[in-house]
Amino acid sequence: MVAVHGVTVLRVCRSLLGADDADDAWSETFLAAMRAYPELPETANVEAWLVTIARRKAIDVHRAAKRNPLTVQELPDAPTNLGVPGADDTGLWDFVGRLPAKQRQAITYRYFVGLSYAEIAAVLGGSVDAARRASADGMKNLRNTYPGATSKGDKP
């Protein structure tokens, strides 16, 4: 299998990854193929199967690379909150916490969890209209009380 299809798999790996990572992906492709080969039907197109494995191994390499930190020439003088989700909105959470319970829950389920009003009504009990009203009232309260908030129609 390696002798017949090895060159094709290597071409796929090099086209997707470049020379540095291609050799590792090529090896990983054939290791995975050897483990799965006993389950492969006799009528299967082995070359297409190997190319699919190689493509998936290349995707794994790209995903792993995204998790690795980037090197920089100099470290900043002080830590930054840039890119840290929620690092600069602690004041907002205080204001959300001050809302009445139904409004706070409706806003949380709608805007932070992404539930529909029907799903919110099922969770909180009550009607879809009540869930919509609690969410709208909560947003109105936040716009009126949170510093720097704009009304729905205001432009920043």
N, CA, C and O atoms as a DFTB+ gen file, in Angstrom:
624 C
 N C O
     1  1       0.831      -1.185       0.000
     2  2       0.000       0.000       0.000
     3  2       0.880       1.254       0.000
     4  3       0.596       2.199      -0.736
     5  1       1.932       1.278       0.806
     6  2       2.827       2.432       0.847
     7  2       3.568       2.568      -0.469
     8  3       3.719       3.675      -0.987
     9  1       4.037       1.442      -1.021
    10  2       4.785       1.492      -2.280
    11  2       3.911       1.974      -3.429
    12  3       4.387       2.693      -4.307
    13  1       2.654       1.593      -3.435
    14  2       1.766       1.949      -4.546
    15  2       1.233       3.370      -4.410
    16  3       1.165       4.099      -5.400
    17  1       0.856       3.774      -3.204
    18  2       0.167       5.051      -3.030
    19  2       0.960       6.086      -2.230
    20  3       0.468       7.193      -2.010
    21  1       2.150       5.758      -1.799
    22  2       2.932       6.658      -0.956
    23  2       3.224       7.995      -1.602
    24  3       3.153       9.029      -0.937
    25  1       3.554       7.997      -2.898
    26  2       3.889       9.240      -3.598
    27  2       2.664      10.150      -3.692
    28  3       2.770      11.361      -3.497
    29  1       1.523       9.575      -3.984
    30  2       0.301      10.375      -4.081
    31  2      -0.043      11.012      -2.736
    32  3      -0.392      12.191      -2.672
    33  1       0.058      10.232      -1.668
    34  2      -0.250      10.752      -0.331
    35  2       0.736      11.855       0.044
    36  3       0.347      12.864       0.631
    37  1       2.011      11.666      -0.293
    38  2       3.004      12.693       0.007
    39  2       2.717      13.983      -0.756
    40  3       2.893      15.072      -0.211
    41  1       2.283      13.876      -1.999
    42  2       1.925      15.071      -2.777
    43  2       0.767      15.821      -2.132
    44  3       0.769      17.049      -2.046
    45  1      -0.219      15.057      -1.683
    46  2      -1.365      15.690      -1.023
    47  2      -0.902      16.411       0.237
    48  3      -1.274      17.561       0.471
    49  1      -0.097      15.739       1.043
    50  2       0.381      16.342       2.293
    51  2       1.202      17.599       2.009
    52  3       1.040      18.615       2.686
    53  1       2.073      17.530       1.018
    54  2       2.904      18.704       0.706
    55  2       2.082      19.847       0.152
    56  3       2.382      21.010       0.422
    57  1       1.058      19.541      -0.612
    58  2       0.239      20.619      -1.168
    59  2      -0.587      21.313      -0.095
    60  3      -0.884      22.503      -0.205
    61  1      -0.957      20.571       0.939
    62  2      -1.782      21.148       1.998
    63  2      -0.980      21.747       3.142
    64  3      -1.465      22.632       3.846
    65  1       0.259      21.264       3.335
    66  2       1.012      21.663       4.516
    67  2       2.352      22.315       4.236
    68  3       2.831      23.091       5.064
    69  1       2.956      22.041       3.140
    70  2       4.326      22.478       2.928
    71  2       5.275      21.362       3.341
    72  3       4.859      20.376       3.950
    73  1       6.531      21.521       3.012
    74  2       7.507      20.443       3.188
    75  2       7.762      20.087       4.650
    76  3       7.966      18.915       4.964
    77  1       7.755      21.061       5.543
    78  2       8.113      20.793       6.941
    79  2       7.152      19.833       7.635
    80  3       7.581      18.870       8.269
    81  1       5.877      20.092       7.517
    82  2       4.892      19.268       8.206
    83  2       4.413      18.083       7.377
    84  3       3.766      17.184       7.915
    85  1       4.714      18.060       6.090
    86  2       4.200      17.025       5.205
    87  2       4.702      15.633       5.570
    88  3       3.936      14.670       5.527
    89  1       5.970      15.513       5.927
    90  2       6.509      14.192       6.256
    91  2       5.807      13.599       7.475
    92  3       5.489      12.410       7.492
    93  1       5.569      14.415       8.483
    94  2       4.872      13.924       9.668
    95  2       3.439      13.513       9.345
    96  3       2.968      12.471       9.801
    97  1       2.752      14.332       8.561
    98  2       1.376      14.012       8.184
    99  2       1.330      12.748       7.336
   100  3       0.408      11.944       7.470
   101  1       2.319      12.566       6.466
   102  2       2.406      11.363       5.640
   103  2       2.526      10.137       6.540
   104  3       1.816       9.150       6.343
   105  1       3.409      10.193       7.513
   106  2       3.582       9.075       8.440
   107  2       2.310       8.802       9.232
   108  3       1.892       7.654       9.385
   109  1       1.701       9.874       9.732
   110  2       0.462       9.726      10.492
   111  2      -0.651       9.133       9.641
   112  3      -1.472       8.358      10.132
   113  1      -0.677       9.499       8.363
   114  2      -1.682       8.958       7.450
   115  2      -1.565       7.447       7.368
   116  3      -2.563       6.736       7.488
   117  1      -0.358       6.956       7.164
   118  2      -0.193       5.513       7.008
   119  2      -0.340       4.765       8.331
   120  3      -0.764       3.610       8.334
   121  1      -0.003       5.390       9.442
   122  2      -0.249       4.757      10.738
   123  2      -1.753       4.595      10.975
   124  3      -2.212       3.541      11.414
   125  1      -2.498       5.636      10.682
   126  2      -3.955       5.563      10.827
   127  2      -4.546       4.552       9.853
   128  3      -5.473       3.818      10.195
   129  1      -4.007       4.520       8.644
   130  2      -4.509       3.580       7.640
   131  2      -4.251       2.133       8.060
   132  3      -5.106       1.270       7.863
   133  1      -3.088       1.868       8.631
   134  2      -2.792       0.498       9.067
   135  2      -3.753       0.052      10.167
   136  3      -4.158      -1.110      10.213
   137  1      -4.115       0.984      11.053
   138  2      -5.055       0.620      12.119
   139  2      -6.452       0.353      11.560
   140  3      -7.158      -0.532      12.042
   141  1      -6.841       1.109      10.558
   142  2      -8.198       0.997      10.021
   143  2      -8.314       0.014       8.860
   144  3      -9.428      -0.335       8.472
   145  1      -7.219      -0.431       8.307
   146  2      -7.235      -1.273       7.106
   147  2      -8.057      -2.553       7.255
   148  3      -8.766      -2.918       6.318
   149  1      -7.994      -3.250       8.392
   150  2      -8.799      -4.479       8.503
   151  2     -10.298      -4.252       8.328
   152  3     -11.015      -5.173       7.935
   153  1     -10.782      -3.052       8.609
   154  2     -12.208      -2.743       8.492
   155  2     -12.590      -2.276       7.086
   156  3     -13.775      -2.146       6.780
   157  1     -11.607      -2.026       6.240
   158  2     -11.857      -1.478       4.904
   159  2     -12.479      -2.548       4.005
   160  3     -11.954      -3.658       3.915
   161  1     -13.593      -2.226       3.340
   162  2     -14.195      -3.200       2.415
   163  2     -13.252      -3.489       1.242
   164  3     -12.468      -2.627       0.844
   165  1     -13.332      -4.681       0.704
   166  2     -12.462      -5.075      -0.401
   167  2     -12.710      -4.251      -1.653
   168  3     -11.822      -4.120      -2.495
   169  1     -13.905      -3.694      -1.783
   170  2     -14.255      -2.935      -2.985
   171  2     -13.872      -1.459      -2.881
   172  3     -14.098      -0.692      -3.817
   173  1     -13.304      -1.065      -1.765
   174  2     -12.986       0.350      -1.534
   175  2     -11.860       0.819      -2.441
   176  3     -10.973       0.048      -2.809
   177  1     -11.914       2.094      -2.791
   178  2     -10.846       2.735      -3.556
   179  2      -9.777       3.153      -2.547
   180  3      -9.936       4.159      -1.856
   181  1      -8.697       2.390      -2.460
   182  2      -7.682       2.585      -1.441
   183  2      -7.010       3.943      -1.590
   184  3      -6.744       4.612      -0.592
   185  1      -6.734       4.355      -2.814
   186  2      -6.062       5.642      -3.025
   187  2      -6.931       6.798      -2.530
   188  3      -6.436       7.695      -1.847
   189  1      -8.214       6.782      -2.866
   190  2      -9.119       7.836      -2.407
   191  2      -9.244       7.810      -0.888
   192  3      -9.318       8.861      -0.251
   193  1      -9.267       6.638      -0.319
   194  2      -9.350       6.483       1.129
   195  2      -8.117       7.079       1.800
   196  3      -8.230       7.795       2.794
   197  1      -6.939       6.780       1.252
   198  2      -5.696       7.323       1.797
   199  2      -5.629       8.836       1.648
   200  3      -5.159       9.526       2.553
   201  1      -6.088       9.354       0.530
   202  2      -6.095      10.805       0.314
   203  2      -7.025      11.482       1.321
   204  3      -6.717      12.562       1.825
   205  1      -8.150      10.854       1.609
   206  2      -9.068      11.404       2.609
   207  2      -8.413      11.437       3.981
   208  3      -8.524      12.430       4.701
   209  1      -7.736      10.363       4.342
   210  2      -7.031      10.338       5.627
   211  2      -5.962      11.422       5.659
   212  3      -5.827      12.129       6.658
   213  1      -5.200      11.560       4.570
   214  2      -4.138      12.572       4.506
   215  2      -4.715      13.979       4.644
   216  3      -4.138      14.824       5.328
   217  1      -5.835      14.228       4.004
   218  2      -6.475      15.546       4.100
   219  2      -6.893      15.830       5.532
   220  3      -6.727      16.948       6.021
   221  1      -7.428      14.836       6.199
   222  2      -7.845      15.027       7.588
   223  2      -6.647      15.211       8.512
   224  3      -6.719      15.979       9.471
   225  1      -5.557      14.521       8.237
   226  2      -4.337      14.712       9.038
   227  2      -3.798      16.128       8.835
   228  3      -3.300      16.742       9.778
   229  1      -3.894      16.646       7.616
   230  2      -3.458      18.018       7.348
   231  2      -4.323      19.019       8.107
   232  3      -3.816      20.015       8.624
   233  1      -5.613      18.758       8.173
   234  2      -6.507      19.620       8.936
   235  2      -6.108      19.606      10.409
   236  3      -6.096      20.646      11.067
   237  1      -5.783      18.422      10.917
   238  2      -5.340      18.319      12.313
   239  2      -4.083      19.153      12.563
   240  3      -3.962      19.801      13.603
   241  1      -3.154      19.136      11.613
   242  2      -1.917      19.923      11.760
   243  2      -2.242      21.412      11.781
   244  3      -1.690      22.157      12.590
   245  1      -3.132      21.849      10.898
   246  2      -3.518      23.271      10.871
   247  2      -4.203      23.674      12.173
   248  3      -3.935      24.750      12.708
   249  1      -5.078      22.826      12.680
   250  2      -5.761      23.137      13.941
   251  2      -4.779      23.205      15.096
   252  3      -4.878      24.090      15.946
   253  1      -3.838      22.284      15.133
   254  2      -2.839      22.286      16.207
   255  2      -1.974      23.542      16.140
   256  3      -1.606      24.104      17.172
   257  1      -1.655      23.976      14.936
   258  2      -0.825      25.177      14.773
   259  2      -1.544      26.418      15.296
   260  3      -0.902      27.334      15.810
   261  1      -2.859      26.456      15.169
   262  2      -3.611      27.610      15.661
   263  2      -3.595      27.696      17.178
   264  3      -3.758      28.778      17.742
   265  1      -3.399      26.566      17.841
   266  2      -3.370      26.566      19.305
   267  2      -1.999      26.928      19.859
   268  3      -1.873      27.225      21.047
   269  1      -0.986      26.910      19.028
   270  2       0.361      27.238      19.484
   271  2       0.526      28.746      19.584
   272  3       0.021      29.479      18.734
   273  1       1.220      29.218      20.603
   274  2       1.420      30.664      20.735
   275  2       2.369      31.190      19.660
   276  3       3.249      30.477      19.179
   277  1       2.169      32.442      19.303
   278  2       3.048      33.103      18.351
   279  2       4.231      33.717      19.092
   280  3       4.078      34.248      20.191
   281  1       5.385      33.641      18.496
   282  2       6.549      34.257      19.121
   283  2       6.585      35.739      18.764
   284  3       6.156      36.140      17.682
   285  1       7.102      36.542      19.684
   286  2       7.227      37.977      19.463
   287  2       8.651      38.395      19.800
   288  3       9.348      37.716      20.554
   289  1       9.077      39.525      19.229
   290  2      10.425      40.015      19.471
   291  2      10.597      40.507      20.900
   292  3      11.594      40.205      21.555
   293  1       9.602      41.278      21.384
   294  2       9.687      41.839      22.726
   295  2       8.370      41.628      23.453
   296  3       7.297      41.693      22.853
   297  1       8.464      41.376      24.739
   298  2       7.264      41.259      25.556
   299  2       6.797      42.651      25.959
   300  3       7.624      43.547      26.130
   301  1       5.491      42.855      26.114
   302  2       5.012      44.161      26.553
   303  2       5.453      44.436      27.993
   304  3       5.745      43.516      28.758
   305  1       5.495      45.722      28.340
   306  2       5.910      46.116      29.687
   307  2       4.923      45.661      30.759
   308  3       5.317      45.324      31.876
   309  1       3.644      45.655      30.410
   310  2       2.615      45.282      31.374
   311  2       1.623      44.333      30.705
   312  3       1.466      44.372      29.485
   313  1       0.955      43.486      31.477
   314  2      -0.049      42.601      30.889
   315  2      -1.195      43.407      30.293
   316  3      -1.465      44.530      30.720
   317  1      -1.853      42.836      29.325
   318  2      -2.971      43.510      28.673
   319  2      -4.204      42.625      28.725
   320  3      -4.094      41.403      28.820
   321  1      -5.363      43.232      28.662
   322  2      -6.616      42.496      28.594
   323  2      -7.085      42.319      27.160
   324  3      -8.147      41.743      26.921
   325  1      -6.311      42.804      26.213
   326  2      -6.674      42.707      24.812
   327  2      -6.838      41.245      24.425
   328  3      -5.918      40.446      24.599
   329  1      -7.993      40.898      23.906
   330  2      -8.246      39.540      23.473
   331  2      -8.739      38.602      24.552
   332  3      -8.986      37.428      24.276
   333  1      -8.889      39.084      25.771
   334  2      -9.402      38.247      26.851
   335  2     -10.901      38.503      26.948
   336  3     -11.315      39.593      27.343
   337  1     -11.723      37.511      26.593
   338  2     -13.170      37.728      26.616
   339  2     -13.664      38.113      28.002
   340  3     -13.336      37.462      28.994
   341  1     -14.447      39.165      28.060
   342  2     -15.051      39.579      29.309
   343  2     -14.138      40.330      30.249
   344  3     -14.547      40.644      31.367
   345  1     -12.916      40.632      29.842
   346  2     -11.971      41.264      30.758
   347  2     -12.349      42.698      31.092
   348  3     -12.049      43.176      32.186
   349  1     -12.996      43.385      30.176
   350  2     -13.281      44.796      30.416
   351  2     -14.768      45.089      30.593
   352  3     -15.173      46.252      30.564
   353  1     -15.584      44.057      30.774
   354  2     -17.016      44.308      30.906
   355  2     -17.571      43.910      32.270
   356  3     -18.750      43.575      32.385
   357  1     -16.731      43.943      33.302
   358  2     -17.211      43.563      34.629
   359  2     -18.298      44.508      35.121
   360  3     -19.205      44.085      35.837
   361  1     -18.219      45.773      34.749
   362  2     -19.256      46.719      35.140
   363  2     -20.608      46.351      34.548
   364  3     -21.639      46.501      35.203
   365  1     -20.603      45.871      33.316
   366  2     -21.845      45.451      32.675
   367  2     -22.495      44.326      33.466
   368  3     -23.708      44.332      33.676
   369  1     -21.701      43.369      33.902
   370  2     -22.254      42.247      34.655
   371  2     -22.878      42.713      35.968
   372  3     -23.871      42.146      36.422
   373  1     -22.299      43.736      36.569
   374  2     -22.890      44.290      37.790
   375  2     -24.284      44.845      37.505
   376  3     -25.209      44.634      38.289
   377  1     -24.436      45.553      36.384
   378  2     -25.721      46.133      36.035
   379  2     -26.726      45.059      35.638
   380  3     -27.908      45.168      35.964
   381  1     -26.271      44.031      34.942
   382  2     -27.166      42.918      34.601
   383  2     -27.633      42.238      35.885
   384  3     -28.798      41.854      35.993
   385  1     -26.744      42.089      36.849
   386  2     -27.095      41.464      38.112
   387  2     -28.116      42.239      38.926
   388  3     -28.794      41.662      39.776
   389  1     -28.235      43.535      38.679
   390  2     -29.190      44.372      39.411
   391  2     -30.596      44.329      38.818
   392  3     -31.537      44.832      39.432
   393  1     -30.750      43.742      37.647
   394  2     -32.075      43.662      37.019
   395  2     -32.977      42.723      37.811
   396  3     -32.493      41.831      38.507
   397  1     -34.295      42.926      37.705
   398  2     -35.210      41.953      38.306
   399  2     -34.950      40.552      37.732
   400  3     -34.474      40.412      36.605
   401  1     -35.262      39.544      38.506
   402  2     -34.894      38.160      38.158
   403  2     -35.366      37.744      36.763
   404  3     -34.575      37.212      35.985
   405  1     -36.624      37.973      36.437
   406  2     -37.151      37.550      35.128
   407  2     -36.436      38.265      33.982
   408  3     -36.110      37.643      32.971
   409  1     -36.191      39.567      34.135
   410  2     -35.494      40.314      33.086
   411  2     -34.066      39.808      32.928
   412  3     -33.595      39.611      31.808
   413  1     -33.372      39.595      34.052
   414  2     -31.998      39.105      34.013
   415  2     -31.938      37.732      33.343
   416  3     -31.070      37.484      32.507
   417  1     -32.855      36.849      33.709
   418  2     -32.871      35.514      33.120
   419  2     -33.207      35.565      31.633
   420  3     -32.585      34.870      30.830
   421  1     -34.184      36.385      31.268
   422  2     -34.586      36.486      29.861
   423  2     -33.435      37.024      29.010
   424  3     -33.177      36.513      27.921
   425  1     -32.748      38.044      29.500
   426  2     -31.607      38.601      28.768
   427  2     -30.493      37.566      28.649
   428  3     -29.888      37.411      27.589
   429  1     -30.232      36.871      29.732
   430  2     -29.172      35.860      29.712
   431  2     -29.487      34.773      28.703
   432  3     -28.643      34.419      27.880
   433  1     -30.701      34.241      28.765
   434  2     -31.061      33.164      27.840
   435  2     -31.129      33.646      26.391
   436  3     -30.783      32.896      25.478
   437  1     -31.562      34.866      26.173
   438  2     -31.709      35.375      24.805
   439  2     -30.371      35.780      24.200
   440  3     -30.030      35.330      23.106
   441  1     -29.611      36.616      24.889
   442  2     -28.437      37.237      24.290
   443  2     -27.123      36.525      24.585
   444  3     -26.156      36.680      23.839
   445  1     -27.076      35.756      25.652
   446  2     -25.828      35.061      25.970
   447  2     -25.879      33.588      25.595
   448  3     -24.861      32.999      25.233
   449  1     -27.069      32.991      25.682
   450  2     -27.216      31.583      25.321
   451  2     -27.758      31.437      23.907
   452  3     -27.466      30.453      23.228
   453  1     -28.550      32.414      23.455
   454  2     -29.076      32.388      22.091
   455  2     -30.383      31.628      21.935
   456  3     -30.708      31.171      20.840
   457  1     -31.133      31.489      23.017
   458  2     -32.413      30.783      22.931
   459  2     -33.468      31.663      22.275
   460  3     -33.404      32.891      22.340
   461  1     -34.426      31.020      21.649
   462  2     -35.568      31.752      21.089
   463  2     -36.499      32.123      22.236
   464  3     -36.366      31.613      23.348
   465  1     -37.447      33.021      21.952
   466  2     -38.394      33.408      22.993
   467  2     -39.261      32.226      23.417
   468  3     -39.639      32.126      24.585
   469  1     -39.578      31.334      22.488
   470  2     -40.360      30.143      22.838
   471  2     -39.574      29.243      23.792
   472  3     -40.140      28.692      24.736
   473  1     -38.280      29.097      23.548
   474  2     -37.447      28.279      24.432
   475  2     -37.306      28.943      25.805
   476  3     -37.310      28.265      26.832
   477  1     -37.180      30.273      25.814
   478  2     -37.092      31.001      27.085
   479  2     -38.379      30.807      27.879
   480  3     -38.337      30.582      29.089
   481  1     -39.524      30.892      27.200
   482  2     -40.809      30.705      27.873
   483  2     -40.897      29.301      28.470
   484  3     -41.429      29.126      29.566
   485  1     -40.386      28.316      27.765
   486  2     -40.416      26.945      28.280
   487  2     -39.524      26.800      29.514
   488  3     -39.871      26.080      30.450
   489  1     -38.384      27.477      29.515
   490  2     -37.463      27.391      30.651
   491  2     -37.995      28.155      31.855
   492  3     -37.988      27.642      32.974
   493  1     -38.458      29.385      31.624
   494  2     -38.883      30.245      32.729
   495  2     -40.326      30.027      33.145
   496  3     -40.727      30.416      34.242
   497  1     -41.098      29.414      32.283
   498  2     -42.532      29.309      32.526
   499  2     -43.200      30.588      32.058
   500  3     -42.624      31.670      32.172
   501  1     -44.382      30.475      31.546
   502  2     -45.069      31.648      31.029
   503  2     -45.182      31.578      29.519
   504  3     -44.888      30.558      28.896
   505  1     -45.611      32.678      28.956
   506  2     -45.867      32.709      27.518
   507  2     -44.665      33.267      26.755
   508  3     -43.732      33.825      27.333
   509  1     -44.727      33.094      25.440
   510  2     -43.698      33.644      24.569
   511  2     -43.710      35.166      24.650
   512  3     -42.656      35.801      24.666
   513  1     -44.906      35.747      24.700
   514  2     -45.014      37.209      24.807
   515  2     -44.411      37.723      26.112
   516  3     -43.790      38.786      26.130
   517  1     -44.589      36.978      27.201
   518  2     -44.019      37.395      28.489
   519  2     -42.492      37.328      28.440
   520  3     -41.814      38.191      28.998
   521  1     -41.954      36.312      27.777
   522  2     -40.499      36.202      27.651
   523  2     -39.956      37.352      26.810
   524  3     -38.929      37.944      27.143
   525  1     -40.650      37.666      25.720
   526  2     -40.239      38.776      24.857
   527  2     -40.294      40.098      25.624
   528  3     -39.387      40.922      25.502
   529  1     -41.342      40.304      26.407
   530  2     -41.511      41.541      27.176
   531  2     -40.437      41.656      28.259
   532  3     -39.880      42.735      28.459
   533  1     -40.140      40.557      28.959
   534  2     -39.111      40.593      30.005
   535  2     -37.751      40.927      29.399
   536  3     -36.978      41.685      29.986
   537  1     -37.459      40.372      28.244
   538  2     -36.188      40.654      27.573
   539  2     -36.126      42.110      27.131
   540  3     -35.113      42.780      27.329
   541  1     -37.203      42.596      26.538
   542  2     -37.235      43.993      26.077
   543  2     -37.134      44.953      27.253
   544  3     -36.414      45.949      27.177
   545  1     -37.843      44.667      28.338
   546  2     -37.783      45.539      29.520
   547  2     -36.380      45.522      30.127
   548  3     -35.876      46.561      30.553
   549  1     -35.759      44.363      30.169
   550  2     -34.402      44.278      30.694
   551  2     -33.418      45.081      29.865
   552  3     -32.566      45.775      30.420
   553  1     -33.520      44.999      28.551
   554  2     -32.642      45.784      27.678
   555  2     -32.902      47.279      27.856
   556  3     -31.966      48.079      27.865
   557  1     -34.158      47.650      27.996
   558  2     -34.491      49.060      28.220
   559  2     -33.883      49.553      29.530
   560  3     -33.326      50.650      29.580
   561  1     -33.987      48.752      30.592
   562  2     -33.387      49.121      31.870
   563  2     -31.881      49.277      31.745
   564  3     -31.311      50.226      32.285
   565  1     -31.230      48.362      31.043
   566  2     -29.780      48.470      30.864
   567  2     -29.405      49.720      30.081
   568  3     -28.435      50.399      30.419
   569  1     -30.166      50.026      29.038
   570  2     -29.871      51.228      28.243
   571  2     -30.030      52.496      29.076
   572  3     -29.307      53.474      28.883
   573  1     -30.982      52.467      30.001
   574  2     -31.223      53.641      30.845
   575  2     -30.243      53.766      31.998
   576  3     -30.005      54.877      32.474
   577  1     -29.667      52.668      32.463
   578  2     -28.844      52.714      33.669
   579  2     -27.360      52.490      33.421
   580  3     -26.533      52.998      34.178
   581  1     -27.002      51.748      32.387
   582  2     -25.588      51.430      32.168
   583  2     -24.885      52.627      31.535
   584  3     -25.321      53.096      30.483
   585  1     -23.815      53.134      32.137
   586  2     -23.124      54.308      31.595
   587  2     -22.564      54.029      30.193
   588  3     -21.909      53.015      29.954
   589  1     -22.839      54.943      29.299
   590  2     -22.315      54.823      27.940
   591  2     -23.210      54.015      27.014
   592  3     -22.917      53.917      25.823
   593  1     -24.287      53.434      27.520
   594  2     -25.200      52.671      26.675
   595  2     -25.977      53.640      25.794
   596  3     -26.274      54.766      26.191
   597  1     -26.292      53.185      24.615
   598  2     -27.076      54.005      23.703
   599  2     -28.467      53.420      23.558
   600  3     -28.663      52.213      23.701
   601  1     -29.417      54.272      23.278
   602  2     -30.764      53.800      23.005
   603  2     -30.746      53.017      21.706
   604  3     -29.806      53.128      20.919
   605  1     -31.769      52.239      21.484
   606  2     -31.818      51.365      20.318
   607  2     -31.606      52.146      19.018
   608  3     -30.921      51.655      18.120
   609  1     -32.157      53.310      18.899
   610  2     -32.044      54.090      17.681
   611  2     -30.865      55.047      17.651
   612  3     -30.561      55.608      16.599
   613  1     -30.195      55.248      18.775
   614  2     -29.071      56.200      18.832
   615  2     -27.888      55.660      18.051
   616  3     -27.680      54.450      17.958
   617  1     -27.122      56.578      17.492
   618  2     -25.889      56.199      16.818
   619  2     -24.728      56.599      17.727
   620  3     -24.733      57.681      18.314
   621  1     -23.736      55.718      17.838
   622  2     -22.603      56.033      18.712
   623  2     -21.803      57.214      18.249
   624  3     -20.822      57.586      18.892
